[in-house]
Each structure stands twice: as C-alpha cells, then as structure tokens.
XYZ file of C-alpha atoms in Angstrom:
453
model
C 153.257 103.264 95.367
C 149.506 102.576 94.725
C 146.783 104.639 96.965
C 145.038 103.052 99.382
C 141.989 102.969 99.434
C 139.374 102.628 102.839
C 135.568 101.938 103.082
C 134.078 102.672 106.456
C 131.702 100.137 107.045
C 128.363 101.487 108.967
C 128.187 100.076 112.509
C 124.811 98.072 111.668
C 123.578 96.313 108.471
C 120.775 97.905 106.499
C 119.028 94.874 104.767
C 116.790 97.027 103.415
C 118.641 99.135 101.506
C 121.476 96.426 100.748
C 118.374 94.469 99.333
C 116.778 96.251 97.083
C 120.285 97.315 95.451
C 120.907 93.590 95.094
C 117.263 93.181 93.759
C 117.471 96.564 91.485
C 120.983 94.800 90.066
C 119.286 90.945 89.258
C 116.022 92.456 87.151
C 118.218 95.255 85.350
C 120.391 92.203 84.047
C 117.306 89.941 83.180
C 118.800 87.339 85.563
C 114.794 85.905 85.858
C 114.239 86.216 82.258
C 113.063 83.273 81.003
C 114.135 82.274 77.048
C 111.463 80.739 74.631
C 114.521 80.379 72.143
C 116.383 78.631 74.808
C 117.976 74.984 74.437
C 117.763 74.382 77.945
C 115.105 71.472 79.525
C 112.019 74.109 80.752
C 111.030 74.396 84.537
C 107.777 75.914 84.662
C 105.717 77.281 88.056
C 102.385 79.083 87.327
C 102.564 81.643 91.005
C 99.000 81.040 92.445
C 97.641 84.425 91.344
C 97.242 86.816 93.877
C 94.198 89.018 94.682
C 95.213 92.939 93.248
C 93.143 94.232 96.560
C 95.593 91.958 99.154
C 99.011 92.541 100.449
C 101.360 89.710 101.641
C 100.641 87.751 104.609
C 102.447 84.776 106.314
C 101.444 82.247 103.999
C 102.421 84.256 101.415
C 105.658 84.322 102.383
C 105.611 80.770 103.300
C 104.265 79.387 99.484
C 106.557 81.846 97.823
C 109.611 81.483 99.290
C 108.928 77.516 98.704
C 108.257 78.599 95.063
C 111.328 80.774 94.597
C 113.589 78.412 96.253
C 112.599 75.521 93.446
C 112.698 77.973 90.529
C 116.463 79.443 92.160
C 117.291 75.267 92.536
C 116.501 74.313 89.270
C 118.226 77.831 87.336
C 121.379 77.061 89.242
C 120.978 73.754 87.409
C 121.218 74.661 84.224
C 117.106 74.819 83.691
C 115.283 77.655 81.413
C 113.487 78.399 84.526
C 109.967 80.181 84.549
C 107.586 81.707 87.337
C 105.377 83.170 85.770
C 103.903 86.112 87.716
C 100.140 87.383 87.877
C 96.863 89.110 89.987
C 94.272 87.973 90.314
C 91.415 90.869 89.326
C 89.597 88.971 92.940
C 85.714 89.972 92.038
C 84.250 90.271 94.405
C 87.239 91.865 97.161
C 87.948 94.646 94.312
C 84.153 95.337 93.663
C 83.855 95.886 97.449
C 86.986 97.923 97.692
C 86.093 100.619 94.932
C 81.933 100.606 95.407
C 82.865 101.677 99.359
C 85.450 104.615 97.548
C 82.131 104.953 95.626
C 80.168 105.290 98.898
C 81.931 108.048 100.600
C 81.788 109.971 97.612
C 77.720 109.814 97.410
C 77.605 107.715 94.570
C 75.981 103.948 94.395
C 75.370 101.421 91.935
C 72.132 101.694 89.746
C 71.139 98.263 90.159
C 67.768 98.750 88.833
C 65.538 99.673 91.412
C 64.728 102.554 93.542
C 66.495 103.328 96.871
C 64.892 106.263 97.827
C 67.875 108.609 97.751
C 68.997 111.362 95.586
C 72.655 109.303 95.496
C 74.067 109.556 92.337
C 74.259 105.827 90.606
C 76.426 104.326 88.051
C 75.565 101.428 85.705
C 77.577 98.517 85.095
C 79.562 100.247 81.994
C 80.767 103.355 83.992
C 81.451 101.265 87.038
C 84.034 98.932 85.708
C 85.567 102.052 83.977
C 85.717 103.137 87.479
C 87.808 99.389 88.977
C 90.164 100.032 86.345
C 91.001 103.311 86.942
C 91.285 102.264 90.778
C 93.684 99.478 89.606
C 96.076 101.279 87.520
C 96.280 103.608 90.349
C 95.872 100.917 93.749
C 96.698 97.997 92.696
C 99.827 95.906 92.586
C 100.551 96.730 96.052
C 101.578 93.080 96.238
C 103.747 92.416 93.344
C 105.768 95.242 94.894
C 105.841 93.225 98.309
C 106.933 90.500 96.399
C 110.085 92.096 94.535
C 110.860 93.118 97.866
C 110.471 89.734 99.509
C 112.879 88.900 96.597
C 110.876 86.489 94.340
C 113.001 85.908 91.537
C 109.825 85.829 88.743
C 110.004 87.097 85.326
C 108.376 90.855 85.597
C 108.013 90.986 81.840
C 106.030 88.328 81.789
C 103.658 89.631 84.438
C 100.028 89.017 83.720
C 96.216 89.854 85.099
C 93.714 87.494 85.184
C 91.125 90.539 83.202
C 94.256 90.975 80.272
C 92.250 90.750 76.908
C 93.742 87.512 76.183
C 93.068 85.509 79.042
C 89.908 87.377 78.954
C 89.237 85.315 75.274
C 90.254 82.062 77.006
C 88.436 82.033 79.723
C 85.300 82.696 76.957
C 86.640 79.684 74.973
C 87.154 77.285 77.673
C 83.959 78.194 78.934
C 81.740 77.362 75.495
C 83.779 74.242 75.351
C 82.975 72.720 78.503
C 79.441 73.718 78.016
C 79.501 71.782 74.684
C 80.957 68.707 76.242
C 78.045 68.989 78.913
C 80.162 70.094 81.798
C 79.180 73.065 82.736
C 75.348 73.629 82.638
C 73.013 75.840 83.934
C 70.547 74.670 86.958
C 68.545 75.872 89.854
C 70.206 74.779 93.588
C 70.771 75.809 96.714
C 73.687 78.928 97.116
C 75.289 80.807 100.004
C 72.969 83.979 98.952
C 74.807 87.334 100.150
C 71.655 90.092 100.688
C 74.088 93.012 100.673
C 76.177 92.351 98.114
C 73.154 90.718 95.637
C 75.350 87.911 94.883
C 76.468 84.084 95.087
C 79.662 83.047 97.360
C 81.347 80.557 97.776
C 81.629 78.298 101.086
C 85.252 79.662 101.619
C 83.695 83.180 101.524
C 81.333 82.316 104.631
C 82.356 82.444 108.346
C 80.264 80.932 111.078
C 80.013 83.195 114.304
C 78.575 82.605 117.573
C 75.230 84.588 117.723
C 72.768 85.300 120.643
C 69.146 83.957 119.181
C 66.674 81.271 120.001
C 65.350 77.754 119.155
C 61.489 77.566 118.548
C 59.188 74.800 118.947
C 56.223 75.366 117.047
C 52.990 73.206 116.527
C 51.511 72.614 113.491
C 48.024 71.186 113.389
C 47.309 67.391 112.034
C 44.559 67.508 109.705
C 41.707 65.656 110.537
C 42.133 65.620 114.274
C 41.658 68.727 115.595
C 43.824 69.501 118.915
C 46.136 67.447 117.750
C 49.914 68.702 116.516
C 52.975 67.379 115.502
C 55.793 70.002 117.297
C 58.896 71.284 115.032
C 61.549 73.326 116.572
C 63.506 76.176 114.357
C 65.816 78.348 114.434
C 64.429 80.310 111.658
C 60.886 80.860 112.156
C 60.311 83.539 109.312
C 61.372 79.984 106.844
C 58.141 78.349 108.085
C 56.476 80.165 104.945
C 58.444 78.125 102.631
C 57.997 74.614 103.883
C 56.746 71.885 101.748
C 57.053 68.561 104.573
C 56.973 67.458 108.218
C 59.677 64.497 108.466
C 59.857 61.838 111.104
C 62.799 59.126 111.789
C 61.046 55.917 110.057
C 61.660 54.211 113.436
C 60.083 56.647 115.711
C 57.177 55.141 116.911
C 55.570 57.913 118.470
C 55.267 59.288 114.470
C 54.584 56.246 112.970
C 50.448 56.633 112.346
C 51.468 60.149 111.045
C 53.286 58.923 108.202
C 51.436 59.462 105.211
C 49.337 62.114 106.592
C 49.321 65.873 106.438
C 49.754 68.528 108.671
C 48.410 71.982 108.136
C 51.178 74.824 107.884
C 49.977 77.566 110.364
C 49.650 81.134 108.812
C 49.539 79.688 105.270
C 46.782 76.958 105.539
C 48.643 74.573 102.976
C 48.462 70.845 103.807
C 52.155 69.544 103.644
C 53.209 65.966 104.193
C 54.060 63.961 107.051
C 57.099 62.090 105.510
C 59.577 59.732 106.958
C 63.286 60.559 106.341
C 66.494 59.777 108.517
C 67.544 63.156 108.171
C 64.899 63.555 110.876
C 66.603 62.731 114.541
C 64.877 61.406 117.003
C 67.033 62.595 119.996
C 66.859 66.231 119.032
C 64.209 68.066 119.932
C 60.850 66.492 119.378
C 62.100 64.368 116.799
C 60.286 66.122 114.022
C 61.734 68.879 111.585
C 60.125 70.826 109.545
C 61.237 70.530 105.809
C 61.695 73.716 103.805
C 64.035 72.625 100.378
C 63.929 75.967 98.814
C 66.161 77.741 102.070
C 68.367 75.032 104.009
C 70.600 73.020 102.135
C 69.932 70.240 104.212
C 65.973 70.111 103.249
C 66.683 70.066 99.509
C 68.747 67.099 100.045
C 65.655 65.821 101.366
C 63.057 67.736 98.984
C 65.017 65.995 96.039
C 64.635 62.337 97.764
C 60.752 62.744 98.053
C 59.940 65.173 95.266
C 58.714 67.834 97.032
C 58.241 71.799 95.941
C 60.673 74.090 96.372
C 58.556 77.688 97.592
C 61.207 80.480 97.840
C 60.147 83.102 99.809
C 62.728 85.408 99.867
C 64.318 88.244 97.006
C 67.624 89.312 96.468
C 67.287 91.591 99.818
C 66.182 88.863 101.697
C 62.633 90.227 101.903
C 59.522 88.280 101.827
C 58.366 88.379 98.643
C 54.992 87.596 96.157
C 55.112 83.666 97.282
C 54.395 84.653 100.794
C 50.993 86.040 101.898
C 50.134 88.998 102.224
C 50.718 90.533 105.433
C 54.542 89.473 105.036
C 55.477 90.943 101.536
C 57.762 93.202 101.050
C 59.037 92.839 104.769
C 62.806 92.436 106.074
C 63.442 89.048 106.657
C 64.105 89.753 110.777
C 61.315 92.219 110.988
C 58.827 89.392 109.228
C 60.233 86.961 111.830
C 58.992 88.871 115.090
C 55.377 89.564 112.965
C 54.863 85.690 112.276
C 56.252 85.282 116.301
C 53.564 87.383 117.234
C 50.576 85.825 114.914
C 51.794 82.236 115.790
C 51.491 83.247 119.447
C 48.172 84.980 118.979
C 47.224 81.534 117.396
C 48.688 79.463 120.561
C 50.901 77.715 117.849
C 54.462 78.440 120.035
C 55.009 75.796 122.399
C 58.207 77.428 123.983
C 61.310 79.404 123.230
C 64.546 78.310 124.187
C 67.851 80.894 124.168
C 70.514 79.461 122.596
C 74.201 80.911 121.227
C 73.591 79.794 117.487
C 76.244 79.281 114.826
C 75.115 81.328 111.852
C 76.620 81.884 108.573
C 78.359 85.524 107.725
C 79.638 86.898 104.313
C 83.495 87.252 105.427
C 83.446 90.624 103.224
C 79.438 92.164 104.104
C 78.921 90.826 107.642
C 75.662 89.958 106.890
C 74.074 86.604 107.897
C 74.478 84.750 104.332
C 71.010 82.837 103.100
C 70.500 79.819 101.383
C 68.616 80.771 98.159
C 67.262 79.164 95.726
C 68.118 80.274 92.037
C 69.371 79.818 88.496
C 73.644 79.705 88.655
C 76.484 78.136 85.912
C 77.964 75.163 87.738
C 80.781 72.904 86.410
C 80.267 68.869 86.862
C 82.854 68.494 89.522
C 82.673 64.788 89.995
C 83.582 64.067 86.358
C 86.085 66.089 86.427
C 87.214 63.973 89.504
C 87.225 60.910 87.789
C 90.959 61.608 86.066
C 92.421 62.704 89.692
C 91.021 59.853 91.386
C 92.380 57.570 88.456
C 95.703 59.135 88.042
C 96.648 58.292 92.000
C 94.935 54.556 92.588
C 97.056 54.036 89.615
C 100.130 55.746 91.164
C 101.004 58.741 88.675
C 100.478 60.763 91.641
C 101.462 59.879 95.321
C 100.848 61.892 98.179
C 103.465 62.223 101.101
C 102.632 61.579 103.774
C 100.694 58.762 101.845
C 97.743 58.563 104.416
C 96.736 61.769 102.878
C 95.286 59.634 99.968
C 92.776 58.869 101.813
C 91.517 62.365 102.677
C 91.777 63.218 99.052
C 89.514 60.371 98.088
C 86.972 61.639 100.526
C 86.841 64.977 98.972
C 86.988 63.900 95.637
C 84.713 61.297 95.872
C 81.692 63.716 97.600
C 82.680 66.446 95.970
C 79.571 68.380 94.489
C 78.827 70.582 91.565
C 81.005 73.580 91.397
C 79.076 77.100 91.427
C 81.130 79.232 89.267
C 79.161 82.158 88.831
C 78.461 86.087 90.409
C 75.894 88.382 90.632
C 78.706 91.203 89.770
C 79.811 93.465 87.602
C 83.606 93.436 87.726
C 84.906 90.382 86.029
C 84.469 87.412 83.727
C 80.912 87.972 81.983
C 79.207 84.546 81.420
C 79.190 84.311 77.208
C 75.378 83.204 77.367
C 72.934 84.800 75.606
C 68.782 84.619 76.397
C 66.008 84.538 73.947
C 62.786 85.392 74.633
C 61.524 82.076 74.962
C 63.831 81.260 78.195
C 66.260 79.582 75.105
C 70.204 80.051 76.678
C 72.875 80.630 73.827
C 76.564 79.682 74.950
C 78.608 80.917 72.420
C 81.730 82.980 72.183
C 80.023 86.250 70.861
C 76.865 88.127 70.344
C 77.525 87.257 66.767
C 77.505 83.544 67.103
C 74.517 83.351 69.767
C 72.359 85.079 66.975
C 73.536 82.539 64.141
C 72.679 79.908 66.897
C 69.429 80.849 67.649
C-alpha cells in the first residue's frame, strides 16, 4: 500500500516568506526575460527611472503595480513583453546624501574658495569617486523594494542613468539639439539655491509660511524735492538692484510721473517712472518697484521696456561688487537690517507692516531659494510643443477624461524654456567647451571642440 504522506499547514500565512520563494522561483527561470530573437509582436514599458537615494512610497506602488499589471496582461497574451528596469543617478538628492556622509567625517568640497577651516576638501575628481563608491555600496535600496513588491521586470536588463553608454547618448543628443538650435545657452531668471551653489528646478522649491514684513519705502522724484513716489517690498535688501518705478497706465494719481525719474535711495541712480499693468493699483500704493535681475516677475517686465538687469547678489547670496560699498561682501539678511537702518536714518521708511509671507525653500537645503540672474543651457520647450499640441487637435492622441485636453493645451501652450542644467558635480557634464574669447564649443569631445575652434 503506498505511504501517506501529511503536511502540517502553519496556523497563519506568511506572505512574506511564501513571496519571495514564489519571486526567487519566476527570475531563476527567466520568466521576465525578454527575447530580442523572439517572433512574438513586442510590448515595450520604459519604468520611470527611479532616484538610487529613494525608497518606495505610495505612488510607487500605485504606478508600478499599474505598470506590472499591463506588462503581466500583455505576456499572458502571447506578447515578447519588456519593462525595462533602471535608477536614476538623481543629482542633486545623491550629491546631498554622500557630501553630508562627507560632513560628519570633516571633509568638504573644495569649491574654490576659502572657508576658513582646516576641513579637509575634495575636488570634483575625488568626489565623484567618492558617489560611486557610496552607490555600489547604498544604492539600489529600491530595486530591491521592487522585487519584493513583485514587479515582474527584466533584472538583466537593469540599467543606470550614469552607465557609460547612456552616458555617450545623452552627449550625442545633447550636440544635436544644440545644432538644430534647440538647446542654447542664455542668461534668465533661476530658482538660485545659496547652499547648495546651484540651479533647481520649480518642482524642487516649496513655499512655506514665514513670519516677516511688508515695507513701504519712499523714493524721491527728481526735480521736486519733498516729493516721493511710495513702493512697498518684501525684500528690502533687492532695492539695490532696481532699474524702474511702474505705475498702472490708468492710475491717475501717477499719471504726471510717467516719463519721469525717481532717485533710488542709498544708490543715487535715477531710474524710470514707467507705466506697466503688472503694476496694481489696489495693492498697496499702487506703485512697485521694478528690479529684473531678482524677481521673475520684474524681468517679465524689464524685457517689455528694456531695462538693465543689476545683480547684486553671488553664489552665497551676498552683496557683491555691483552694490556699494558699505553692503559688499554682506549676508543677504544681515545687509537687509543695515539698508533698514540707513533708509530710516534717511526718513525714507514710511511704515512696516507684519505679515506671514509665502517664501520659496529648496525642498533638499531649507534655505529660502533666490531668483538669480545667470548664464544656464535651456532647451526651446515651446517648439518642442508644437508636435504634442499637433498630434492631439489632430486626434493621434486623446485624453480620457477628454476635458483634460484642455489643461494640456494650457501648459503646453505657456510653457517656457526648459533649464536643464546644475551647478554640480555628480552627473551629466555639459559637452561645451570655452575659449578665451567667451567662444562656447558644443561638441562631443575635447578633441572635436579643439578642431572646432
């Protein structure tokens, strides 16, 4: 008679260990492995690389379970089905991440000037040397979240966004755009992080409530003395850098001031009285002062009516050379309570007002983010646009629920120039090369930026 046999079943399920014997089984049999020999019609999904600093979060789970369950659909179907797995190297997240390991062990980043410490400092070479070595040994925390979560990708096909040979496309796609004109080098208007000594992106600043005040200042009218026009600011210390007085062109308490200057207080420069409608006339006295070179708003306006752009601030958000004198080389808060205090002296400060402001934070420093003014690699956005506007009026593309078509045109019909460059040191270098006569070189190697020259 054949031996029974009996399995004693544990009194509660252990999905975690049932799982990852499932999950162990499925990649030792290449049931994800894609087939480039393969007959079968291809299904393709590119995963949305992830950042090699993060760890899975709800939306995570949320995208790549949506992800998995179209790649599982469309295998079951017969399909040579591909998701192709990757990290993202994330720039600026991992530079943060290893120069704070960097920190507590007493050594800094030799950025070129002198910070008055014996810290030991690394240059750019030894530092990225120093992110690898942090991601062979920290990173991929995620992928291994995501074999757990039991993403069904194709592990031998796993890729990093810093691999040598994306590193050589990302260098060819750049030079080409450049050579079809869209992506150029200008001078605008970026979220300017003072800690970190680099540009970020909108996504990459928070606004925060913030205790401060609202200032209404008076600056003189030249040629009739005891007479002022009144501005109100939140940022006092930006006074140094403005260029224009604007004025609603239907406020007819400015209207004999158009045309005329006033006289900037502290600096003695005459600056125009313009008339803009970016000026309100229910807020505040109805006059703002116009500084293009640090509010994004005021180079919109600065553009319109050709005015200078004066930046007074470095990469610290110091005062620097274009301010005078008693301001250089001063902490942008610090300068703010010494021009308080000469303005006053001066009777210039009509009032102050508390008010809970809305100010802009680096989501990674926690600093208060400035707009600066300074050369950056932008791509031309809105031709770019032109195909995915085109390619849904025309209906290749449809959007369900269809009313969002009209939120995409709005973006993609506004949308500005695209700022795709960092003041860092871990990741994608720009391939441009500078001569000494300010002449830029885009070209795919040191080699072919000489030739070009």
């Amino acid at each position: 008679m054949p031996t029974k046999t009996t399995t004693t079943l544990d009194k509660t399920f252990d999905p975690a260990a049932v799982e990852a014997r499932h999950y162990a089984r499925w990649e030792a049999a290449g049931a994800f492995a894609a087939d480039v020999a393969s007959a079968k019609p291809p299904y393709v999904i590119m995963m949305p690389p992830p950042n090699v600093t993060g760890s899975l979060h709800m939306g995570h789970a949320l995208t790549f379970t949506l992800q998995d369950v179209l790649i599982r659909y469309h295998r079951m179907r017969g399909y040579d089905a591909l998701w192709q797995p990757g990290m993202d190297h994330a720039g600026i997240a991992t530079q943060m991440v290893v120069e704070r390991q960097l920190a507590a062990e007493g050594i800094g980043l030799d950025r070129g000037k002198d910070t008055g410490t014996n810290q030991t400092r690394l240059g750019r070479e030894a530092f990225v040397e120093k992110v690898w070595e942090w991601k062979g040994v920290s990173g991929g925390m995620i992928m291994r979240q995501l074999r757990r979560l039991g993403a069904s990708a194709d592990w031998s096909r796993e890729r990093f966004t810093m691999d040598e040979g994306l590193s050589r496309a990302v260098v060819r796609v750049f030079v080409e755009l450049h050579r079809q004109g869209l992506i150029y080098r200008d001078k605008r208007l970026v979220n300017w992080d003072p800690k970190f000594h680099t540009a970020i992106s909108d996504l990459e600043v928070v606004q925060r409530p913030t205790p401060g005040h609202l200032w209404h200042l008076r600056y003189p009218v030249e040629g009739e003395p005891g007479r002022f026009i009144v501005v109100a600011t939140t940022r006092p210390e930006t006074m140094l850098g403005d260029t224009a007085v604007a004025v609603h062109p239907e406020d007819e308490r400015y209207r004999d001031l158009v045309g005329r200057h006033a006289i900037l207080p502290l600096v003695g420069r005459r600056i125009p009285i313009i008339a803009d409608e970016h000026a309100d006339p229910e807020q505040g006295s109805g006059a703002v002062k116009i500084t293009p070179a640090h509010d994004f708003d005021d180079f919109e306006v600065g553009r319109r009516h050709g005015l200078p752009l004066i930046n007074i601030f470095d990469a610290d958000a110091r005062l620097n050379e274009n301010a005078p004198e008693p301001y250089r080389g001063l902490d942008r808060y610090v300068a703010r309570e010494r021009i308080l205090a000469h303005l006053e002296a001066q009777g210039l400060v009509k009032r102050a007002e508390k008010r809970e402001l809305m100010l802009p934070y680096g989501d990674r420093s926690g600093v208060v983010v400035e707009p600066w003014l300074t050369d950056q690699w932008y791509v031309n956005a809105a031709e770019l646009a032109k195909a995915a506007i085109a390619a849904v009026e025309e209906g290749r593309t449809r959007f369900v629920p269809a009313q969002w078509e009209a939120t995409f045109f709005e973006w993609m019909r506004n949308i500005q120039p695209w700022c795709i460059s960092r003041q860092l040191w871990w990741g994608h270098r720009i391939p441009a090369w500078y001569g000494p006569d300010a002449a830029v070189f885009v070209e795919a190697s040191e080699a072919e930026a000489a030739a070009a020259a």
